[in-house]
């Protein structure tokens, strides 16, 4: 067994960490620098200089505004996303497990999937009102399909040898669902959850543009209608930062839950 001196390992760790940080931040820094230079001399009211937007940012997004607009938006997004995740996984497991159920549901699923969720906003308003329920239903109606369809495909792709082996060892019922079906389908399920996250952010903004009194979508529209263009741009930046934060949290959770999958994939790549 070869022992690596600790003094030689530590610089490699720091070098690897520094390389990773540079790899992550280089493109955002270049884009911000390009935006700053491209807009620096702008006199267009709709395209203000980036320095003006950044100077406006702390005046607009105070603690009171974050509580009044950002928090309700995030709660609606998480509510609709959670409903879609639970419903999509449950329905996906049922549909993916039974060939006849899948054949029976497939035409309806294809029809409903083809209908853009923003089109349903006026319809949902008719039976759900204009409150938070409507916004959560709109978000859930759009996030459902990536989760559902990816779960169906993940369950369908469960290895038949593994399923038969589990059955021969008496692993049935809830244990089979938990340790065989959901575990094998989990990479596909997380792919659907990742797609649904971006869909949810889009629908959160759209739903708040209709008959809302708070939220990021409502605030950005109010800034636009009041010709507060720098303020409007700050709202767009907040939306981007929110999406980035949620993506980082999602990747962290995914790495923890699918640690076995990523380890298996890394070892497969290293093997000759």
Coordinates of C-alpha atoms in Angstrom, one line a residue:
X1 CA 0.0 0.0 0.0
X2 CA 1.4 3.4 -1.0
X3 CA 1.2 6.2 1.5
X4 CA 0.9 9.7 0.1
X5 CA 2.6 12.3 2.1
X6 CA 0.1 14.8 3.6
X7 CA 2.3 17.8 2.5
X8 CA 2.0 16.7 -1.1
X9 CA -1.7 16.0 -1.0
X10 CA -2.8 19.4 0.5
X11 CA -1.5 21.6 -2.4
X12 CA -3.2 19.3 -4.9
X13 CA -6.5 19.7 -3.0
X14 CA -6.1 23.5 -2.9
X15 CA -5.2 23.6 -6.6
X16 CA -8.2 21.4 -7.5
X17 CA -10.5 23.7 -5.4
X18 CA -9.0 26.8 -7.0
X19 CA -9.4 25.4 -10.5
X20 CA -13.0 24.5 -9.8
X21 CA -13.9 27.9 -8.4
X22 CA -12.2 29.6 -11.4
X23 CA -14.2 27.3 -13.7
X24 CA -17.5 28.2 -12.1
X25 CA -17.0 32.0 -11.8
X26 CA -15.2 32.8 -15.1
X27 CA -18.2 32.8 -17.4
X28 CA -20.4 34.9 -15.1
X29 CA -17.7 37.4 -14.5
X30 CA -17.1 37.7 -18.3
X31 CA -20.8 38.1 -18.9
X32 CA -21.2 40.8 -16.3
X33 CA -18.1 42.6 -17.6
X34 CA -19.5 42.4 -21.1
X35 CA -22.9 43.8 -20.0
X36 CA -21.2 46.6 -18.1
X37 CA -19.1 47.6 -21.1
X38 CA -21.9 47.3 -23.6
X39 CA -24.4 49.4 -21.6
X40 CA -21.9 51.9 -20.1
X41 CA -22.6 54.6 -22.6
X42 CA -26.3 53.8 -23.2
X43 CA -28.8 56.6 -23.2
X44 CA -31.7 54.3 -24.1
X45 CA -34.4 54.5 -21.4
X46 CA -35.1 50.8 -21.8
X47 CA -31.4 49.8 -21.8
X48 CA -29.9 51.6 -18.8
X49 CA -26.3 51.2 -17.8
X50 CA -25.5 48.3 -15.5
X51 CA -24.0 50.6 -13.0
X52 CA -27.3 52.5 -12.8
X53 CA -29.2 49.1 -12.2
X54 CA -26.7 48.1 -9.5
X55 CA -26.9 51.5 -7.8
X56 CA -30.7 51.2 -7.8
X57 CA -30.7 47.6 -6.5
X58 CA -30.3 48.2 -2.7
X59 CA -32.8 51.0 -2.8
X60 CA -35.5 48.8 -4.4
X61 CA -34.9 45.4 -2.7
X62 CA -35.1 46.3 0.9
X63 CA -36.0 43.9 3.7
X64 CA -39.7 45.0 3.5
X65 CA -39.9 44.4 -0.2
X66 CA -38.2 41.0 0.1
X67 CA -40.8 40.0 2.7
X68 CA -43.7 41.4 0.8
X69 CA -42.8 40.1 -2.7
X70 CA -40.0 37.5 -2.7
X71 CA -41.3 35.3 0.2
X72 CA -44.8 34.9 -1.2
X73 CA -43.4 34.0 -4.6
X74 CA -41.1 31.4 -3.1
X75 CA -43.8 29.9 -1.0
X76 CA -46.1 29.6 -4.0
X77 CA -43.4 28.0 -6.1
X78 CA -42.5 25.5 -3.4
X79 CA -46.2 24.7 -2.8
X80 CA -46.9 24.0 -6.5
X81 CA -43.6 22.2 -7.0
X82 CA -44.3 19.9 -4.1
X83 CA -47.8 19.1 -5.3
X84 CA -46.5 18.3 -8.8
X85 CA -43.6 16.2 -7.4
X86 CA -45.8 14.0 -5.2
X87 CA -48.6 13.6 -7.9
X88 CA -46.1 13.1 -10.7
X89 CA -44.2 10.4 -8.9
X90 CA -47.3 8.5 -7.7
X91 CA -49.0 8.6 -11.0
X92 CA -45.8 7.8 -12.9
X93 CA -45.1 4.7 -10.8
X94 CA -48.7 3.4 -11.4
X95 CA -48.6 4.2 -15.1
X96 CA -45.1 2.9 -15.7
X97 CA -45.7 -0.3 -13.8
X98 CA -48.6 -1.6 -15.8
X99 CA -48.5 -1.8 -19.6
X100 CA -52.3 -1.7 -20.0
X101 CA -52.6 1.3 -17.8
X102 CA -49.9 3.0 -19.8
X103 CA -51.6 2.2 -23.1
X104 CA -54.9 3.4 -21.7
X105 CA -53.5 6.7 -20.4
X106 CA -51.0 7.5 -23.2
X107 CA -53.4 9.4 -25.6
X108 CA -54.7 11.6 -22.8
X109 CA -51.2 12.3 -21.5
X110 CA -50.0 13.3 -24.9
X111 CA -53.0 15.6 -25.4
X112 CA -52.6 17.3 -22.0
X113 CA -48.9 17.6 -22.3
X114 CA -49.3 19.5 -25.6
X115 CA -51.4 22.2 -24.0
X116 CA -49.2 25.0 -22.8
X117 CA -49.8 25.7 -19.0
X118 CA -50.0 29.5 -19.5
X119 CA -53.0 29.0 -21.7
X120 CA -54.8 27.3 -18.8
X121 CA -54.4 30.3 -16.5
X122 CA -57.7 32.0 -17.4
X123 CA -59.5 28.6 -17.1
X124 CA -57.9 27.9 -13.7
X125 CA -58.9 31.4 -12.5
X126 CA -62.6 30.5 -13.2
X127 CA -62.7 27.6 -10.7
X128 CA -59.8 28.5 -8.3
X129 CA -60.3 32.2 -8.0
X130 CA -57.5 34.8 -8.1
X131 CA -55.8 33.9 -4.8
X132 CA -52.8 31.9 -3.9
X133 CA -54.7 28.7 -4.8
X134 CA -54.8 29.7 -8.4
X135 CA -51.1 30.4 -8.6
X136 CA -50.2 27.1 -6.9
X137 CA -52.4 25.2 -9.3
X138 CA -50.9 26.9 -12.3
X139 CA -47.4 26.1 -11.1
X140 CA -48.4 22.5 -10.3
X141 CA -50.1 22.0 -13.7
X142 CA -46.9 22.9 -15.5
X143 CA -44.4 21.1 -13.2
X144 CA -46.4 17.9 -13.3
X145 CA -45.5 16.7 -16.7
X146 CA -41.7 16.6 -16.6
X147 CA -41.9 14.6 -13.3
X148 CA -44.7 12.3 -14.5
X149 CA -43.2 11.5 -17.9
X150 CA -39.7 10.9 -16.5
X151 CA -41.0 8.7 -13.7
X152 CA -43.0 6.6 -16.3
X153 CA -39.8 6.2 -18.4
X154 CA -37.7 5.4 -15.3
X155 CA -40.1 2.8 -14.0
X156 CA -40.3 1.2 -17.5
X157 CA -36.6 1.0 -17.7
X158 CA -36.2 -1.0 -14.4
X159 CA -33.9 -3.9 -15.2
X160 CA -36.0 -7.1 -15.6
X161 CA -33.2 -9.3 -14.2
X162 CA -33.1 -7.2 -11.1
X163 CA -36.8 -7.2 -10.7
X164 CA -37.0 -11.0 -11.1
X165 CA -34.1 -11.4 -8.7
X166 CA -35.9 -9.3 -6.1
X167 CA -39.1 -11.3 -6.6
X168 CA -37.3 -14.6 -6.2
X169 CA -35.9 -13.4 -2.9
X170 CA -39.4 -12.5 -1.7
X171 CA -39.0 -8.7 -2.0
X172 CA -42.5 -7.7 -2.9
X173 CA -45.0 -4.9 -2.1
X174 CA -43.8 -1.7 -0.5
X175 CA -40.2 -3.1 -0.1
X176 CA -40.0 -3.8 -3.8
X177 CA -41.4 -0.4 -4.7
X178 CA -38.9 1.4 -2.4
X179 CA -35.8 -0.6 -2.8
X180 CA -36.1 -1.7 -6.5
X181 CA -38.5 0.4 -8.5
X182 CA -38.0 3.9 -7.0
X183 CA -34.3 3.3 -6.5
X184 CA -33.7 2.2 -10.1
X185 CA -35.9 5.0 -11.4
X186 CA -34.6 7.7 -9.2
X187 CA -32.0 9.2 -11.7
X188 CA -34.8 9.6 -14.2
X189 CA -37.1 11.0 -11.6
X190 CA -34.5 13.6 -10.5
X191 CA -34.1 14.6 -14.2
X192 CA -37.8 15.3 -14.3
X193 CA -37.7 17.3 -11.0
X194 CA -34.8 19.3 -12.4
X195 CA -36.8 20.2 -15.6
X196 CA -39.8 21.0 -13.5
X197 CA -37.9 23.5 -11.3
X198 CA -37.2 25.9 -14.3
X199 CA -40.8 25.4 -15.5
X200 CA -42.1 26.3 -12.0
X201 CA -40.1 29.6 -11.9
X202 CA -41.6 30.6 -15.3
X203 CA -45.1 29.8 -14.3
X204 CA -44.7 31.5 -10.9
X205 CA -43.9 34.8 -12.7
X206 CA -46.8 34.3 -15.2
X207 CA -49.4 33.4 -12.6
X208 CA -48.4 36.6 -10.6
X209 CA -49.0 38.7 -13.6
X210 CA -52.8 38.0 -13.4
X211 CA -54.8 39.6 -10.6
X212 CA -52.1 39.6 -8.1
X213 CA -51.2 42.1 -5.4
X214 CA -47.7 40.9 -4.5
X215 CA -44.9 38.6 -5.8
X216 CA -42.0 39.0 -8.2
X217 CA -44.1 38.8 -11.3
X218 CA -46.5 41.4 -10.0
X219 CA -43.7 43.8 -8.9
X220 CA -41.8 43.5 -12.2
X221 CA -45.0 44.4 -14.2
X222 CA -45.7 47.3 -11.9
X223 CA -42.2 48.7 -12.5
X224 CA -42.6 48.3 -16.2
X225 CA -46.0 50.0 -16.3
X226 CA -44.6 52.9 -14.1
X227 CA -41.6 53.2 -16.5
X228 CA -39.2 52.5 -13.6
X229 CA -37.0 50.6 -16.0
X230 CA -33.9 50.3 -13.7
X231 CA -36.1 48.9 -11.0
X232 CA -37.6 46.5 -13.5
X233 CA -34.1 45.2 -14.4
X234 CA -33.4 44.7 -10.7
X235 CA -36.4 42.5 -10.4
X236 CA -35.1 40.4 -13.3
X237 CA -31.8 40.1 -11.6
X238 CA -33.6 38.9 -8.4
X239 CA -35.4 36.2 -10.5
X240 CA -32.1 35.0 -11.9
X241 CA -30.5 34.9 -8.4
X242 CA -33.5 33.0 -7.1
X243 CA -33.2 30.5 -9.9
X244 CA -29.4 30.1 -9.3
X245 CA -30.0 29.5 -5.5
X246 CA -32.7 26.9 -6.1
X247 CA -30.5 25.2 -8.7
X248 CA -27.6 25.0 -6.2
X249 CA -29.9 23.6 -3.5
X250 CA -31.3 21.1 -5.9
X251 CA -27.9 19.9 -7.0
X252 CA -26.9 19.5 -3.3
X253 CA -30.0 17.4 -2.6
X254 CA -29.5 15.4 -5.8
X255 CA -25.9 14.6 -4.9
X256 CA -26.9 13.4 -1.5
X257 CA -29.8 11.3 -2.6
X258 CA -28.1 9.9 -5.8
X259 CA -24.7 9.5 -4.3
X260 CA -24.7 5.8 -5.1
X261 CA -25.6 6.5 -8.7
X262 CA -22.9 9.1 -9.3
X263 CA -20.3 6.9 -7.6
X264 CA -21.3 4.0 -9.8
X265 CA -21.1 6.2 -12.9
X266 CA -17.7 7.6 -11.9
X267 CA -16.3 4.1 -11.3
X268 CA -17.6 2.9 -14.7
X269 CA -15.9 5.8 -16.4
X270 CA -12.6 5.1 -14.7
X271 CA -12.7 1.4 -15.4
X272 CA -10.9 0.3 -18.7

